Amino acid sequence: MKPLALTSLIAGLSLAPALAATADDFSLGYDVDRYPATQLSVKSCLAALARGAAAVGYVTRTQSDQGTLATHVSGPAGGGRALVSYCISAGTHTAFVVQALDYSSPDSRATDAVKARVTAEVRKAAGAR
């Protein structure tokens, strides 16, 4: 993926809080970061996303690895929440995007807890503390 495309993706995601602020039926929390590909590959990023989701009790709905882009979508068995995450090869780096959604409440703090747990697993896989 070209750096411009990654920049556009990150810029688009930065608008998400403004969009969520106008909605009154869900909460959204997200995190975006990148690491050198030597520390975090797309494959290890995807595995970390799955481990993090499982750690919060989420069930994987779909997972896809196309080499330069991997997606992981999961949620609790009972529904009402969703986790949509991406690992993106961007030149010499691997970027990840974690989006936690809660459809039960507009001011839910559950999104922050889920996002934090999943991103911690990815950062751990990258060797970050």
mmCIF file of C-alpha atoms in Angstrom:
data_model
loop_
_atom_site.group_PDB
_atom_site.id
_atom_site.type_symbol
_atom_site.label_atom_id
_atom_site.label_comp_id
_atom_site.label_asym_id
_atom_site.label_seq_id
_atom_site.Cartn_x
_atom_site.Cartn_y
_atom_site.Cartn_z
ATOM 1 C CA MET A 1 0.000 0.000 0.000
ATOM 2 C CA LYS A 2 1.375 3.392 -0.907
ATOM 3 C CA PRO A 3 2.073 5.921 1.858
ATOM 4 C CA LEU A 4 -0.555 8.268 0.382
ATOM 5 C CA ALA A 5 -3.235 5.592 0.691
ATOM 6 C CA LEU A 6 -2.221 4.922 4.299
ATOM 7 C CA THR A 7 -2.269 8.654 5.042
ATOM 8 C CA SER A 8 -5.750 8.899 3.514
ATOM 9 C CA LEU A 9 -6.971 5.945 5.585
ATOM 10 C CA ILE A 10 -5.623 7.454 8.802
ATOM 11 C CA ALA A 11 -7.035 10.880 7.931
ATOM 12 C CA GLY A 12 -10.431 9.342 7.234
ATOM 13 C CA LEU A 13 -10.376 7.509 10.550
ATOM 14 C CA SER A 14 -9.567 10.747 12.348
ATOM 15 C CA LEU A 15 -13.018 11.982 11.277
ATOM 16 C CA ALA A 16 -14.711 9.025 12.983
ATOM 17 C CA PRO A 17 -14.978 10.672 16.431
ATOM 18 C CA ALA A 18 -16.747 13.671 14.880
ATOM 19 C CA LEU A 19 -19.175 11.361 13.105
ATOM 20 C CA ALA A 20 -19.738 9.334 16.281
ATOM 21 C CA ALA A 21 -20.395 12.498 18.255
ATOM 22 C CA THR A 22 -23.424 13.231 16.094
ATOM 23 C CA ALA A 23 -24.805 9.708 16.375
ATOM 24 C CA ASP A 24 -26.901 8.856 19.395
ATOM 25 C CA ASP A 25 -27.057 5.103 19.091
ATOM 26 C CA PHE A 26 -23.472 3.817 19.376
ATOM 27 C CA SER A 27 -20.001 4.452 20.768
ATOM 28 C CA LEU A 28 -16.759 4.222 18.821
ATOM 29 C CA GLY A 29 -13.208 3.936 20.066
ATOM 30 C CA TYR A 30 -10.218 3.479 17.805
ATOM 31 C CA ASP A 31 -6.438 3.330 17.808
ATOM 32 C CA VAL A 32 -3.947 3.615 14.945
ATOM 33 C CA ASP A 33 -0.217 2.951 15.108
ATOM 34 C CA ARG A 34 2.653 1.560 13.070
ATOM 35 C CA TYR A 35 5.874 -0.341 13.650
ATOM 36 C CA PRO A 36 8.797 -1.316 11.452
ATOM 37 C CA ALA A 37 7.886 -4.441 9.488
ATOM 38 C CA THR A 38 10.952 -6.108 11.009
ATOM 39 C CA GLN A 39 9.216 -5.836 14.405
ATOM 40 C CA LEU A 40 5.633 -6.504 13.319
ATOM 41 C CA SER A 41 4.596 -8.347 10.169
ATOM 42 C CA VAL A 42 1.060 -8.356 8.788
ATOM 43 C CA LYS A 43 0.765 -12.030 9.749
ATOM 44 C CA SER A 44 1.917 -11.487 13.365
ATOM 45 C CA CYS A 45 -0.289 -8.391 13.622
ATOM 46 C CA LEU A 46 -3.336 -10.397 12.533
ATOM 47 C CA ALA A 47 -2.536 -13.167 15.025
ATOM 48 C CA ALA A 48 -2.217 -10.555 17.801
ATOM 49 C CA LEU A 49 -5.576 -9.021 16.864
ATOM 50 C CA ALA A 50 -7.206 -12.456 17.151
ATOM 51 C CA ARG A 51 -5.541 -13.110 20.543
ATOM 52 C CA GLY A 52 -6.612 -9.705 21.864
ATOM 53 C CA ALA A 53 -10.198 -10.193 20.704
ATOM 54 C CA ALA A 54 -10.336 -13.658 22.275
ATOM 55 C CA ALA A 55 -8.963 -12.232 25.534
ATOM 56 C CA VAL A 56 -12.012 -9.953 25.845
ATOM 57 C CA GLY A 57 -14.369 -12.814 24.980
ATOM 58 C CA TYR A 58 -15.023 -11.862 21.376
ATOM 59 C CA VAL A 59 -15.763 -14.475 18.730
ATOM 60 C CA THR A 60 -14.089 -14.095 15.332
ATOM 61 C CA ARG A 61 -16.691 -13.428 12.651
ATOM 62 C CA THR A 62 -14.304 -13.168 9.706
ATOM 63 C CA GLN A 63 -10.586 -12.947 9.144
ATOM 64 C CA SER A 64 -8.720 -12.366 5.895
ATOM 65 C CA ASP A 65 -5.028 -12.084 5.060
ATOM 66 C CA GLN A 66 -4.144 -10.835 1.586
ATOM 67 C CA GLY A 67 -0.472 -10.320 2.388
ATOM 68 C CA THR A 68 -0.464 -6.520 2.394
ATOM 69 C CA LEU A 69 -3.846 -6.060 4.065
ATOM 70 C CA ALA A 70 -5.376 -8.242 6.743
ATOM 71 C CA THR A 71 -8.769 -7.740 8.384
ATOM 72 C CA HIS A 72 -10.214 -9.173 11.571
ATOM 73 C CA VAL A 73 -13.861 -8.710 12.553
ATOM 74 C CA SER A 74 -15.204 -10.041 15.835
ATOM 75 C CA GLY A 75 -17.725 -9.407 18.564
ATOM 76 C CA PRO A 76 -19.234 -10.933 21.673
ATOM 77 C CA ALA A 77 -21.460 -13.964 21.190
ATOM 78 C CA GLY A 78 -24.506 -11.993 22.346
ATOM 79 C CA GLY A 79 -24.016 -9.160 19.862
ATOM 80 C CA GLY A 80 -24.377 -5.434 20.540
ATOM 81 C CA ARG A 81 -20.679 -4.741 19.975
ATOM 82 C CA ALA A 82 -18.158 -5.160 17.183
ATOM 83 C CA LEU A 83 -14.414 -5.031 16.699
ATOM 84 C CA VAL A 84 -13.132 -4.222 13.202
ATOM 85 C CA SER A 85 -9.352 -4.234 12.853
ATOM 86 C CA TYR A 86 -6.803 -3.980 10.066
ATOM 87 C CA CYS A 87 -3.113 -4.720 9.597
ATOM 88 C CA ILE A 88 -1.612 -2.861 6.648
ATOM 89 C CA SER A 89 1.768 -3.257 4.989
ATOM 90 C CA ALA A 90 3.022 0.255 4.307
ATOM 91 C CA GLY A 91 6.489 0.122 2.785
ATOM 92 C CA THR A 92 8.921 -0.684 5.568
ATOM 93 C CA HIS A 93 6.223 -0.487 8.242
ATOM 94 C CA THR A 94 3.166 -2.394 9.343
ATOM 95 C CA ALA A 95 0.297 -0.192 10.453
ATOM 96 C CA PHE A 96 -2.715 -1.338 12.420
ATOM 97 C CA VAL A 97 -6.152 0.134 12.986
ATOM 98 C CA VAL A 98 -8.434 -1.110 15.776
ATOM 99 C CA GLN A 99 -12.049 0.092 15.870
ATOM 100 C CA ALA A 100 -14.287 -0.944 18.759
ATOM 101 C CA LEU A 101 -18.007 -0.230 18.455
ATOM 102 C CA ASP A 102 -20.752 -0.562 21.060
ATOM 103 C CA TYR A 103 -24.331 -0.370 19.803
ATOM 104 C CA SER A 104 -25.872 -0.506 23.281
ATOM 105 C CA SER A 105 -25.029 3.028 24.406
ATOM 106 C CA PRO A 106 -23.693 6.280 22.957
ATOM 107 C CA ASP A 107 -21.393 6.899 25.951
ATOM 108 C CA SER A 108 -20.200 3.364 26.588
ATOM 109 C CA ARG A 109 -16.717 3.009 28.074
ATOM 110 C CA ALA A 110 -16.623 -0.611 26.899
ATOM 111 C CA THR A 111 -15.110 0.528 23.604
ATOM 112 C CA ASP A 112 -12.098 1.963 25.427
ATOM 113 C CA ALA A 113 -11.480 -1.244 27.379
ATOM 114 C CA VAL A 114 -11.757 -3.471 24.302
ATOM 115 C CA LYS A 115 -9.597 -1.167 22.195
ATOM 116 C CA ALA A 116 -6.950 -0.966 24.915
ATOM 117 C CA ARG A 117 -6.771 -4.744 25.380
ATOM 118 C CA VAL A 118 -6.525 -5.503 21.663
ATOM 119 C CA THR A 119 -3.958 -2.793 20.892
ATOM 120 C CA ALA A 120 -1.889 -3.925 23.888
ATOM 121 C CA GLU A 121 -1.686 -7.388 22.326
ATOM 122 C CA VAL A 122 -0.507 -5.952 18.996
ATOM 123 C CA ARG A 123 2.077 -3.730 20.688
ATOM 124 C CA LYS A 124 3.283 -6.729 22.689
ATOM 125 C CA ALA A 125 3.706 -8.683 19.421
ATOM 126 C CA ALA A 126 5.767 -5.777 18.080
ATOM 127 C CA GLY A 127 8.019 -5.875 21.132
ATOM 128 C CA ALA A 128 6.742 -2.542 22.445
ATOM 129 C CA ARG A 129 5.843 -1.986 26.068
#
